[in-house]
Short mmCIF file of C-alpha atoms in Angstrom, two decimals:
data_model
loop_
_atom_site.label_atom_id
_atom_site.label_comp_id
_atom_site.label_asym_id
_atom_site.label_seq_id
_atom_site.Cartn_x
_atom_site.Cartn_y
_atom_site.Cartn_z
CA ALA A 1 -30.28 70.61 29.69
CA VAL A 2 -29.41 68.15 26.95
CA ALA A 3 -30.99 68.68 23.55
CA VAL A 4 -31.91 65.50 21.75
CA VAL A 5 -32.35 65.09 18.00
CA THR A 6 -35.24 62.70 17.48
CA ALA A 7 -36.17 61.05 14.21
CA SER A 8 -39.89 61.38 13.63
CA ALA A 9 -41.60 58.94 11.33
CA LYS A 10 -44.06 60.07 8.65
CA PRO A 11 -47.16 58.04 7.79
CA ARG A 12 -46.33 54.98 5.73
CA LYS A 13 -47.68 54.40 2.25
CA SER A 14 -47.67 50.63 2.47
CA SER A 15 -48.04 48.49 5.55
CA VAL A 16 -46.32 45.58 3.74
CA ARG A 17 -43.14 47.60 3.18
CA GLN A 18 -43.37 49.00 6.70
CA ASN A 19 -42.78 45.54 8.18
CA MET A 20 -39.37 45.31 6.49
CA LEU A 21 -37.80 47.74 8.99
CA SER A 22 -37.35 47.25 12.71
CA THR A 23 -39.21 49.54 15.09
CA ILE A 24 -36.10 51.67 15.67
CA SER A 25 -35.20 51.80 11.96
CA ARG A 26 -38.73 52.97 11.11
CA GLN A 27 -38.11 56.03 13.27
CA TYR A 28 -35.26 56.97 10.93
CA ASP A 29 -37.32 56.42 7.75
CA LEU A 30 -38.07 60.12 7.40
CA SER A 31 -39.20 59.78 3.78
CA GLY A 32 -41.76 57.12 4.68
CA SER A 33 -40.56 54.89 1.84
CA GLY A 34 -40.27 51.75 3.96
CA ALA A 35 -36.52 51.59 3.34
CA LEU A 36 -33.65 53.68 4.66
CA ASP A 37 -31.79 55.81 2.14
CA GLU A 38 -28.08 56.58 2.54
CA VAL A 39 -28.56 59.51 4.92
CA GLU A 40 -31.23 57.77 6.99
CA GLN A 41 -29.02 54.66 7.25
CA ALA A 42 -26.06 56.81 8.35
CA MET A 43 -28.24 58.33 11.09
CA ARG A 44 -29.42 54.85 12.12
CA ASP A 45 -25.83 53.60 12.25
CA ARG A 46 -24.93 56.42 14.65
CA ASP A 47 -27.70 55.46 17.08
CA LEU A 48 -25.41 53.19 19.10
CA ASP A 49 -27.80 52.81 22.04
CA ASN A 50 -30.74 51.86 19.74
CA LYS A 51 -33.14 54.34 21.31
CA GLY A 52 -34.30 55.95 18.07
CA ARG A 53 -32.68 59.32 18.70
CA LEU A 54 -29.33 61.03 18.41
CA THR A 55 -27.97 62.88 21.45
CA ASN A 56 -25.76 65.95 21.37
CA GLU A 57 -22.73 63.67 21.78
CA ASP A 58 -23.80 61.62 18.75
CA VAL A 59 -24.19 64.78 16.67
CA ARG A 60 -20.81 66.04 17.91
CA ARG A 61 -19.14 62.81 16.76
CA ILE A 62 -20.79 63.13 13.35
CA VAL A 63 -19.52 66.69 12.93
CA GLU A 64 -16.02 65.72 14.10
CA ASP A 65 -15.97 62.87 11.57
CA GLN A 66 -16.98 65.31 8.83
CA PHE A 67 -14.12 67.65 9.74
CA ARG A 68 -11.65 64.74 9.77
CA SER A 69 -12.88 63.60 6.38
CA ARG A 70 -12.46 67.09 4.98
CA ASP A 71 -8.91 67.26 6.33
CA ASP A 72 -8.11 63.83 4.86
CA ILE A 73 -9.36 64.92 1.45
CA HIS A 74 -7.08 67.97 1.60
CA VAL A 75 -4.07 65.72 2.29
CA TYR A 76 -5.02 63.37 -0.56
CA LYS A 77 -5.33 66.29 -2.98
CA LYS A 78 -1.82 67.45 -2.06
CA ALA A 79 -0.45 63.93 -2.55
CA VAL A 80 -2.09 63.65 -5.99
CA ALA A 81 -0.71 67.06 -7.01
CA GLY A 82 2.78 66.00 -5.93
CA LEU A 83 2.54 62.74 -7.88
CA VAL A 84 1.35 64.57 -11.00
CA CYS A 85 4.35 66.90 -10.73
CA LEU A 86 6.67 63.90 -10.40
CA VAL A 87 5.17 62.27 -13.52
CA VAL A 88 5.64 65.50 -15.50
CA ILE A 89 9.27 65.78 -14.39
CA LEU A 90 9.94 62.14 -15.30
CA ALA A 91 8.25 62.57 -18.69
CA LEU A 92 10.36 65.66 -19.43
CA SER A 93 13.55 63.90 -18.38
CA ASN A 94 12.65 60.94 -20.62
CA PHE A 95 12.04 63.34 -23.50
CA GLY A 96 15.38 65.05 -22.83
CA THR A 97 17.22 61.73 -22.77
CA SER A 98 15.58 60.72 -26.07
CA MET A 99 16.60 64.02 -27.67
CA ALA A 100 20.18 63.66 -26.43
CA SER A 101 20.45 60.11 -27.79
CA ALA A 102 19.00 61.25 -31.16
CA ILE A 103 21.56 64.05 -31.40
CA LEU A 104 24.44 61.73 -30.47
CA ALA A 105 23.30 59.07 -32.98
CA LYS A 106 23.76 61.47 -35.94
#
């Protein structure tokens, strides 16, 4: 048995705004605003077969992407920490060189 996540549309407030979205996109307009917000658009973008629903495989890909993004952020944080350490070391060495030249200039 395959579970399917289906976007259900709420009643629309304005029929004029409703016409702005395609039939499939309207199924992802969960807020009923007549426009897709960031989350609704992300869900719509993942509906590759344009059937108005996300399958288990679609949801699995979303979760895998989230885990990859989290891992990427961890790597970027380490790189930034390493670069900050390098800047501090270079600043201290510059300060030390300035102090040595001041002492030798006396």
